[in-house]
PDB file of C-alpha atoms in Angstrom:
ATOM      1  CA  UNK A   1       0.066   0.050  -0.039  1.00 73.00           C
ATOM      2  CA  UNK A   2       1.223   3.360  -0.913  1.00 86.00           C
ATOM      3  CA  UNK A   3       1.552   6.282   1.472  1.00 88.00           C
ATOM      4  CA  UNK A   4      -1.311   7.934  -0.541  1.00 89.00           C
ATOM      5  CA  UNK A   5      -3.618   4.929  -0.134  1.00 86.00           C
ATOM      6  CA  UNK A   6      -2.849   4.861   3.483  1.00 85.00           C
ATOM      7  CA  UNK A   7      -3.864   8.438   3.973  1.00 87.00           C
ATOM      8  CA  UNK A   8      -6.963   8.100   1.987  1.00 84.00           C
ATOM      9  CA  UNK A   9      -7.920   4.977   3.778  1.00 82.00           C
ATOM     10  CA  UNK A  10      -7.670   6.845   7.097  1.00 81.00           C
ATOM     11  CA  UNK A  11      -9.865   9.705   5.692  1.00 81.00           C
ATOM     12  CA  UNK A  12     -12.504   7.198   4.480  1.00 83.00           C
ATOM     13  CA  UNK A  13     -12.580   5.125   7.731  1.00 79.00           C
ATOM     14  CA  UNK A  14     -15.775   5.720   9.840  1.00 76.00           C
ATOM     15  CA  UNK A  15     -14.973   7.994  12.961  1.00 68.00           C
ATOM     16  CA  UNK A  16     -17.097   7.110  16.145  1.00 69.00           C
ATOM     17  CA  UNK A  17     -18.791  10.214  17.197  1.00 74.00           C
ATOM     18  CA  UNK A  18     -20.590  10.655  20.616  1.00 80.00           C
ATOM     19  CA  UNK A  19     -22.680  13.552  19.969  1.00 77.00           C
ATOM     20  CA  UNK A  20     -24.117  13.528  23.508  1.00 82.00           C
ATOM     21  CA  UNK A  21     -20.632  13.817  24.845  1.00 82.00           C
ATOM     22  CA  UNK A  22     -19.515  16.571  22.551  1.00 79.00           C
ATOM     23  CA  UNK A  23     -22.831  18.503  23.340  1.00 79.00           C
ATOM     24  CA  UNK A  24     -22.195  18.105  27.041  1.00 81.00           C
ATOM     25  CA  UNK A  25     -18.620  19.548  26.793  1.00 77.00           C
ATOM     26  CA  UNK A  26     -19.794  22.449  24.885  1.00 74.00           C
ATOM     27  CA  UNK A  27     -22.124  23.480  27.727  1.00 76.00           C
ATOM     28  CA  UNK A  28     -20.004  22.359  30.644  1.00 77.00           C
ATOM     29  CA  UNK A  29     -18.042  25.563  30.995  1.00 71.00           C
ATOM     30  CA  UNK A  30     -18.100  29.252  30.043  1.00 68.00           C
ATOM     31  CA  UNK A  31     -17.942  30.192  26.331  1.00 67.00           C
ATOM     32  CA  UNK A  32     -15.646  33.094  26.993  1.00 68.00           C
ATOM     33  CA  UNK A  33     -12.308  33.296  28.438  1.00 67.00           C
ATOM     34  CA  UNK A  34     -12.121  34.405  32.143  1.00 70.00           C
ATOM     35  CA  UNK A  35     -11.842  38.058  32.691  1.00 71.00           C
ATOM     36  CA  UNK A  36      -8.645  39.367  34.419  1.00 73.00           C
ATOM     37  CA  UNK A  37      -8.823  40.589  38.001  1.00 75.00           C
ATOM     38  CA  UNK A  38      -9.761  44.033  38.688  1.00 80.00           C
ATOM     39  CA  UNK A  39     -12.564  46.635  38.554  1.00 88.00           C
ATOM     40  CA  UNK A  40     -14.600  47.429  35.455  1.00 89.00           C
ATOM     41  CA  UNK A  41     -12.588  50.578  34.975  1.00 93.00           C
ATOM     42  CA  UNK A  42      -9.307  48.684  35.396  1.00 92.00           C
ATOM     43  CA  UNK A  43     -10.270  46.176  32.724  1.00 93.00           C
ATOM     44  CA  UNK A  44     -11.712  48.710  30.388  1.00 93.00           C
ATOM     45  CA  UNK A  45      -8.519  50.705  30.574  1.00 93.00           C
ATOM     46  CA  UNK A  46      -6.385  47.772  29.968  1.00 92.00           C
ATOM     47  CA  UNK A  47      -8.536  46.810  26.923  1.00 91.00           C
ATOM     48  CA  UNK A  48      -8.110  50.406  25.536  1.00 92.00           C
ATOM     49  CA  UNK A  49      -4.376  50.156  25.802  1.00 90.00           C
ATOM     50  CA  UNK A  50      -4.144  46.775  23.882  1.00 87.00           C
ATOM     51  CA  UNK A  51      -3.115  46.481  20.433  1.00 83.00           C
ATOM     52  CA  UNK A  52      -6.408  45.655  19.190  1.00 79.00           C
ATOM     53  CA  UNK A  53      -8.052  49.002  20.283  1.00 86.00           C
ATOM     54  CA  UNK A  54      -4.907  51.335  20.541  1.00 86.00           C
ATOM     55  CA  UNK A  55      -6.749  54.152  22.297  1.00 92.00           C
ATOM     56  CA  UNK A  56      -5.392  56.538  24.773  1.00 94.00           C
ATOM     57  CA  UNK A  57      -7.209  57.424  28.075  1.00 95.00           C
ATOM     58  CA  UNK A  58      -7.675  60.367  30.525  1.00 95.00           C
ATOM     59  CA  UNK A  59      -9.890  60.802  33.572  1.00 96.00           C
ATOM     60  CA  UNK A  60     -11.621  63.777  35.070  1.00 96.00           C
ATOM     61  CA  UNK A  61     -13.699  64.297  38.059  1.00 95.00           C
ATOM     62  CA  UNK A  62     -16.606  66.004  36.528  1.00 94.00           C
ATOM     63  CA  UNK A  63     -18.104  67.406  33.224  1.00 95.00           C
ATOM     64  CA  UNK A  64     -16.859  70.987  33.519  1.00 95.00           C
ATOM     65  CA  UNK A  65     -13.244  69.683  33.475  1.00 96.00           C
ATOM     66  CA  UNK A  66     -13.895  68.291  29.948  1.00 97.00           C
ATOM     67  CA  UNK A  67     -12.813  71.383  27.838  1.00 96.00           C
ATOM     68  CA  UNK A  68      -9.327  71.367  29.741  1.00 96.00           C
ATOM     69  CA  UNK A  69      -8.892  67.716  29.152  1.00 96.00           C
ATOM     70  CA  UNK A  70      -9.616  68.184  25.539  1.00 97.00           C
ATOM     71  CA  UNK A  71      -7.160  71.049  25.288  1.00 96.00           C
ATOM     72  CA  UNK A  72      -4.426  68.839  27.039  1.00 96.00           C
ATOM     73  CA  UNK A  73      -4.902  66.067  24.447  1.00 96.00           C
ATOM     74  CA  UNK A  74      -4.918  68.483  21.343  1.00 97.00           C
ATOM     75  CA  UNK A  75      -1.786  70.220  22.797  1.00 96.00           C
ATOM     76  CA  UNK A  76      -0.014  66.881  23.307  1.00 96.00           C
ATOM     77  CA  UNK A  77      -0.797  66.209  19.546  1.00 95.00           C
ATOM     78  CA  UNK A  78       0.619  69.446  18.495  1.00 96.00           C
ATOM     79  CA  UNK A  79      -2.863  70.414  17.417  1.00 95.00           C
ATOM     80  CA  UNK A  80      -4.705  73.767  17.607  1.00 94.00           C
ATOM     81  CA  UNK A  81      -7.696  74.106  19.973  1.00 94.00           C
ATOM     82  CA  UNK A  82     -10.279  73.494  17.508  1.00 93.00           C
ATOM     83  CA  UNK A  83     -12.822  70.603  17.088  1.00 93.00           C
ATOM     84  CA  UNK A  84     -16.445  69.585  16.065  1.00 94.00           C
ATOM     85  CA  UNK A  85     -18.767  69.378  18.769  1.00 93.00           C
ATOM     86  CA  UNK A  86     -22.062  67.664  18.666  1.00 92.00           C
ATOM     87  CA  UNK A  87     -25.239  69.518  19.434  1.00 90.00           C
ATOM     88  CA  UNK A  88     -25.604  67.798  22.670  1.00 90.00           C
ATOM     89  CA  UNK A  89     -26.978  70.063  25.427  1.00 90.00           C
ATOM     90  CA  UNK A  90     -24.675  68.766  28.150  1.00 90.00           C
ATOM     91  CA  UNK A  91     -21.534  69.319  26.016  1.00 91.00           C
ATOM     92  CA  UNK A  92     -22.541  72.617  24.550  1.00 90.00           C
ATOM     93  CA  UNK A  93     -23.234  73.988  27.933  1.00 92.00           C
ATOM     94  CA  UNK A  94     -19.587  73.732  28.994  1.00 95.00           C
ATOM     95  CA  UNK A  95     -16.972  76.525  28.845  1.00 94.00           C
ATOM     96  CA  UNK A  96     -15.235  76.258  25.465  1.00 95.00           C
ATOM     97  CA  UNK A  97     -13.637  79.730  25.423  1.00 94.00           C
ATOM     98  CA  UNK A  98     -10.401  79.703  23.725  1.00 94.00           C
ATOM     99  CA  UNK A  99     -11.568  76.803  21.102  1.00 95.00           C
ATOM    100  CA  UNK A 100     -12.568  77.277  17.657  1.00 94.00           C
ATOM    101  CA  UNK A 101     -15.782  75.304  17.546  1.00 93.00           C
ATOM    102  CA  UNK A 102     -16.707  73.691  14.176  1.00 89.00           C
ATOM    103  CA  UNK A 103     -20.549  73.743  13.699  1.00 85.00           C
ATOM    104  CA  UNK A 104     -20.235  71.415  10.790  1.00 89.00           C
ATOM    105  CA  UNK A 105     -17.618  68.521  10.263  1.00 88.00           C
ATOM    106  CA  UNK A 106     -15.512  68.803   7.339  1.00 87.00           C
ATOM    107  CA  UNK A 107     -14.311  65.776   5.317  1.00 86.00           C
ATOM    108  CA  UNK A 108     -10.901  66.280   6.583  1.00 85.00           C
ATOM    109  CA  UNK A 109     -12.050  67.177  10.302  1.00 91.00           C
ATOM    110  CA  UNK A 110      -9.023  66.878  12.614  1.00 94.00           C
ATOM    111  CA  UNK A 111     -10.751  66.430  15.869  1.00 95.00           C
ATOM    112  CA  UNK A 112     -14.216  65.663  16.786  1.00 95.00           C
ATOM    113  CA  UNK A 113     -15.881  65.057  20.221  1.00 95.00           C
ATOM    114  CA  UNK A 114     -18.499  62.469  20.832  1.00 94.00           C
ATOM    115  CA  UNK A 115     -20.402  61.204  23.691  1.00 95.00           C
ATOM    116  CA  UNK A 116     -20.599  57.427  24.195  1.00 94.00           C
ATOM    117  CA  UNK A 117     -23.649  55.704  25.810  1.00 91.00           C
ATOM    118  CA  UNK A 118     -21.834  52.751  26.996  1.00 92.00           C
ATOM    119  CA  UNK A 119     -18.326  51.382  27.454  1.00 94.00           C
ATOM    120  CA  UNK A 120     -17.710  47.598  27.616  1.00 93.00           C
ATOM    121  CA  UNK A 121     -14.988  46.335  29.951  1.00 93.00           C
ATOM    122  CA  UNK A 122     -14.626  43.068  27.990  1.00 91.00           C
ATOM    123  CA  UNK A 123     -13.743  44.420  24.644  1.00 90.00           C
ATOM    124  CA  UNK A 124     -12.981  48.036  25.098  1.00 92.00           C
ATOM    125  CA  UNK A 125     -16.001  48.652  22.856  1.00 92.00           C
ATOM    126  CA  UNK A 126     -17.849  52.090  22.927  1.00 94.00           C
ATOM    127  CA  UNK A 127     -21.453  52.170  22.132  1.00 92.00           C
ATOM    128  CA  UNK A 128     -23.051  55.299  20.403  1.00 91.00           C
ATOM    129  CA  UNK A 129     -26.528  56.457  19.729  1.00 87.00           C
ATOM    130  CA  UNK A 130     -27.683  58.340  16.715  1.00 86.00           C
ATOM    131  CA  UNK A 131     -30.102  61.224  17.203  1.00 84.00           C
ATOM    132  CA  UNK A 132     -30.557  64.747  16.007  1.00 85.00           C
ATOM    133  CA  UNK A 133     -28.111  65.872  18.827  1.00 85.00           C
ATOM    134  CA  UNK A 134     -25.827  62.973  18.354  1.00 87.00           C
ATOM    135  CA  UNK A 135     -24.947  62.825  14.493  1.00 88.00           C
ATOM    136  CA  UNK A 136     -22.861  59.659  13.442  1.00 89.00           C
ATOM    137  CA  UNK A 137     -21.151  61.157  10.301  1.00 88.00           C
ATOM    138  CA  UNK A 138     -18.582  63.321  12.183  1.00 89.00           C
ATOM    139  CA  UNK A 139     -17.199  60.375  14.139  1.00 88.00           C
ATOM    140  CA  UNK A 140     -16.053  58.844  10.874  1.00 88.00           C
ATOM    141  CA  UNK A 141     -14.855  61.816   9.042  1.00 88.00           C
ATOM    142  CA  UNK A 142     -12.472  62.978  11.877  1.00 91.00           C
ATOM    143  CA  UNK A 143      -8.789  62.134  12.259  1.00 92.00           C
ATOM    144  CA  UNK A 144      -8.820  62.324  16.087  1.00 95.00           C
ATOM    145  CA  UNK A 145     -11.866  60.772  17.729  1.00 95.00           C
ATOM    146  CA  UNK A 146     -12.330  62.151  21.376  1.00 96.00           C
ATOM    147  CA  UNK A 147     -14.869  60.238  23.270  1.00 96.00           C
ATOM    148  CA  UNK A 148     -16.648  61.190  26.448  1.00 96.00           C
ATOM    149  CA  UNK A 149     -17.777  58.382  28.652  1.00 96.00           C
ATOM    150  CA  UNK A 150     -19.419  58.329  32.173  1.00 95.00           C
ATOM    151  CA  UNK A 151     -17.867  55.899  34.636  1.00 94.00           C
ATOM    152  CA  UNK A 152     -21.283  54.905  35.688  1.00 93.00           C
ATOM    153  CA  UNK A 153     -21.979  53.847  32.031  1.00 93.00           C
ATOM    154  CA  UNK A 154     -19.363  50.921  31.988  1.00 93.00           C
ATOM    155  CA  UNK A 155     -20.681  47.365  31.678  1.00 93.00           C
ATOM    156  CA  UNK A 156     -18.876  44.120  31.970  1.00 91.00           C
ATOM    157  CA  UNK A 157     -19.826  42.266  28.945  1.00 89.00           C
ATOM    158  CA  UNK A 158     -21.461  42.820  25.604  1.00 85.00           C
ATOM    159  CA  UNK A 159     -24.686  41.276  26.685  1.00 84.00           C
ATOM    160  CA  UNK A 160     -24.998  43.980  29.374  1.00 85.00           C
ATOM    161  CA  UNK A 161     -25.189  46.755  26.918  1.00 82.00           C
ATOM    162  CA  UNK A 162     -28.620  48.534  27.521  1.00 75.00           C
ATOM    163  CA  UNK A 163     -30.988  47.505  24.671  1.00 72.00           C
ATOM    164  CA  UNK A 164     -33.234  50.621  24.855  1.00 69.00           C
ATOM    165  CA  UNK A 165     -33.537  52.104  21.394  1.00 55.00           C
ATOM    166  CA  UNK A 166     -36.516  54.268  21.931  1.00 57.00           C
ATOM    167  CA  UNK A 167     -36.079  57.776  20.252  1.00 59.00           C
ATOM    168  CA  UNK A 168     -32.800  56.783  18.546  1.00 62.00           C
ATOM    169  CA  UNK A 169     -32.358  55.956  14.936  1.00 68.00           C
ATOM    170  CA  UNK A 170     -29.597  53.312  15.408  1.00 80.00           C
ATOM    171  CA  UNK A 171     -26.795  52.198  17.672  1.00 82.00           C
ATOM    172  CA  UNK A 172     -23.345  51.690  16.628  1.00 85.00           C
ATOM    173  CA  UNK A 173     -20.155  50.342  18.127  1.00 87.00           C
ATOM    174  CA  UNK A 174     -16.679  51.299  18.015  1.00 89.00           C
ATOM    175  CA  UNK A 175     -13.787  49.101  19.224  1.00 88.00           C
ATOM    176  CA  UNK A 176     -10.515  50.855  18.496  1.00 84.00           C
ATOM    177  CA  UNK A 177      -9.133  52.906  15.634  1.00 81.00           C
ATOM    178  CA  UNK A 178      -9.970  52.177  11.936  1.00 73.00           C
ATOM    179  CA  UNK A 179      -7.423  49.928  10.341  1.00 70.00           C
ATOM    180  CA  UNK A 180      -6.870  47.653   7.376  1.00 68.00           C
ATOM    181  CA  UNK A 181      -4.066  45.274   5.961  1.00 66.00           C
ATOM    182  CA  UNK A 182      -5.489  45.412   2.412  1.00 67.00           C
ATOM    183  CA  UNK A 183      -2.682  47.547   1.227  1.00 68.00           C
ATOM    184  CA  UNK A 184       0.273  45.090   0.603  1.00 72.00           C
ATOM    185  CA  UNK A 185      -0.355  43.347   3.887  1.00 70.00           C
ATOM    186  CA  UNK A 186       0.849  46.408   5.869  1.00 69.00           C
ATOM    187  CA  UNK A 187      -1.438  47.450   8.843  1.00 67.00           C
ATOM    188  CA  UNK A 188      -2.621  51.016   7.952  1.00 68.00           C
ATOM    189  CA  UNK A 189      -4.450  53.043  10.671  1.00 67.00           C
ATOM    190  CA  UNK A 190      -7.311  55.364   9.611  1.00 62.00           C
ATOM    191  CA  UNK A 191      -8.165  53.692   6.450  1.00 66.00           C
ATOM    192  CA  UNK A 192     -11.870  53.804   7.012  1.00 71.00           C
ATOM    193  CA  UNK A 193     -12.377  56.502   9.771  1.00 75.00           C
ATOM    194  CA  UNK A 194     -10.464  57.837  12.669  1.00 86.00           C
ATOM    195  CA  UNK A 195      -6.661  57.178  12.960  1.00 89.00           C
ATOM    196  CA  UNK A 196      -6.517  58.131  16.842  1.00 92.00           C
ATOM    197  CA  UNK A 197      -8.997  57.394  19.432  1.00 94.00           C
ATOM    198  CA  UNK A 198      -8.965  59.058  22.892  1.00 96.00           C
ATOM    199  CA  UNK A 199     -11.235  58.267  25.755  1.00 96.00           C
ATOM    200  CA  UNK A 200     -11.974  60.876  28.570  1.00 97.00           C
ATOM    201  CA  UNK A 201     -13.715  59.202  31.517  1.00 96.00           C
ATOM    202  CA  UNK A 202     -15.938  61.301  33.727  1.00 96.00           C
ATOM    203  CA  UNK A 203     -16.438  60.300  37.272  1.00 89.00           C
TER     204      UNK A 203
END
């Protein structure tokens, strides 16, 4: 018997399968790997810093400190104090003196601020709602995506994301910066959206 015949013989031979045992093994344990130790915030920040998300992080005590946090980020990136702000009442009411505020996001918008509804510690994902005061397009046109998230809105897993869609056109999730390897197999950031993601945690 040739090596080829031996291999084909093994492939054709019936394989005993205990479907009941396989099914029991599938449901015996958790379907997801265990989460590392630490608080929701610790785990979320660790995910943000990982290579699959590649986001930077800052933390402030309360919303009035947001303009200064944005100013620090822009200065660290050697950028002017200019950005698109969504028409969200809680954001517009803050003291943005010293900034150039763009009322409309340009196709080459350098920086955009957005408010996330939820952050997921398991994956580092950010969940956004679309509404008249929370437009979606500016978050994909910008180079620097600056996202505000309340610590109280952190959840542990994807299944814990609030499912209330009332009054909103859609939800969309962002997990890290945009990237592709379509160009000669080289990883390129910002191919389909923002190249930089910065999360400002409030609380």
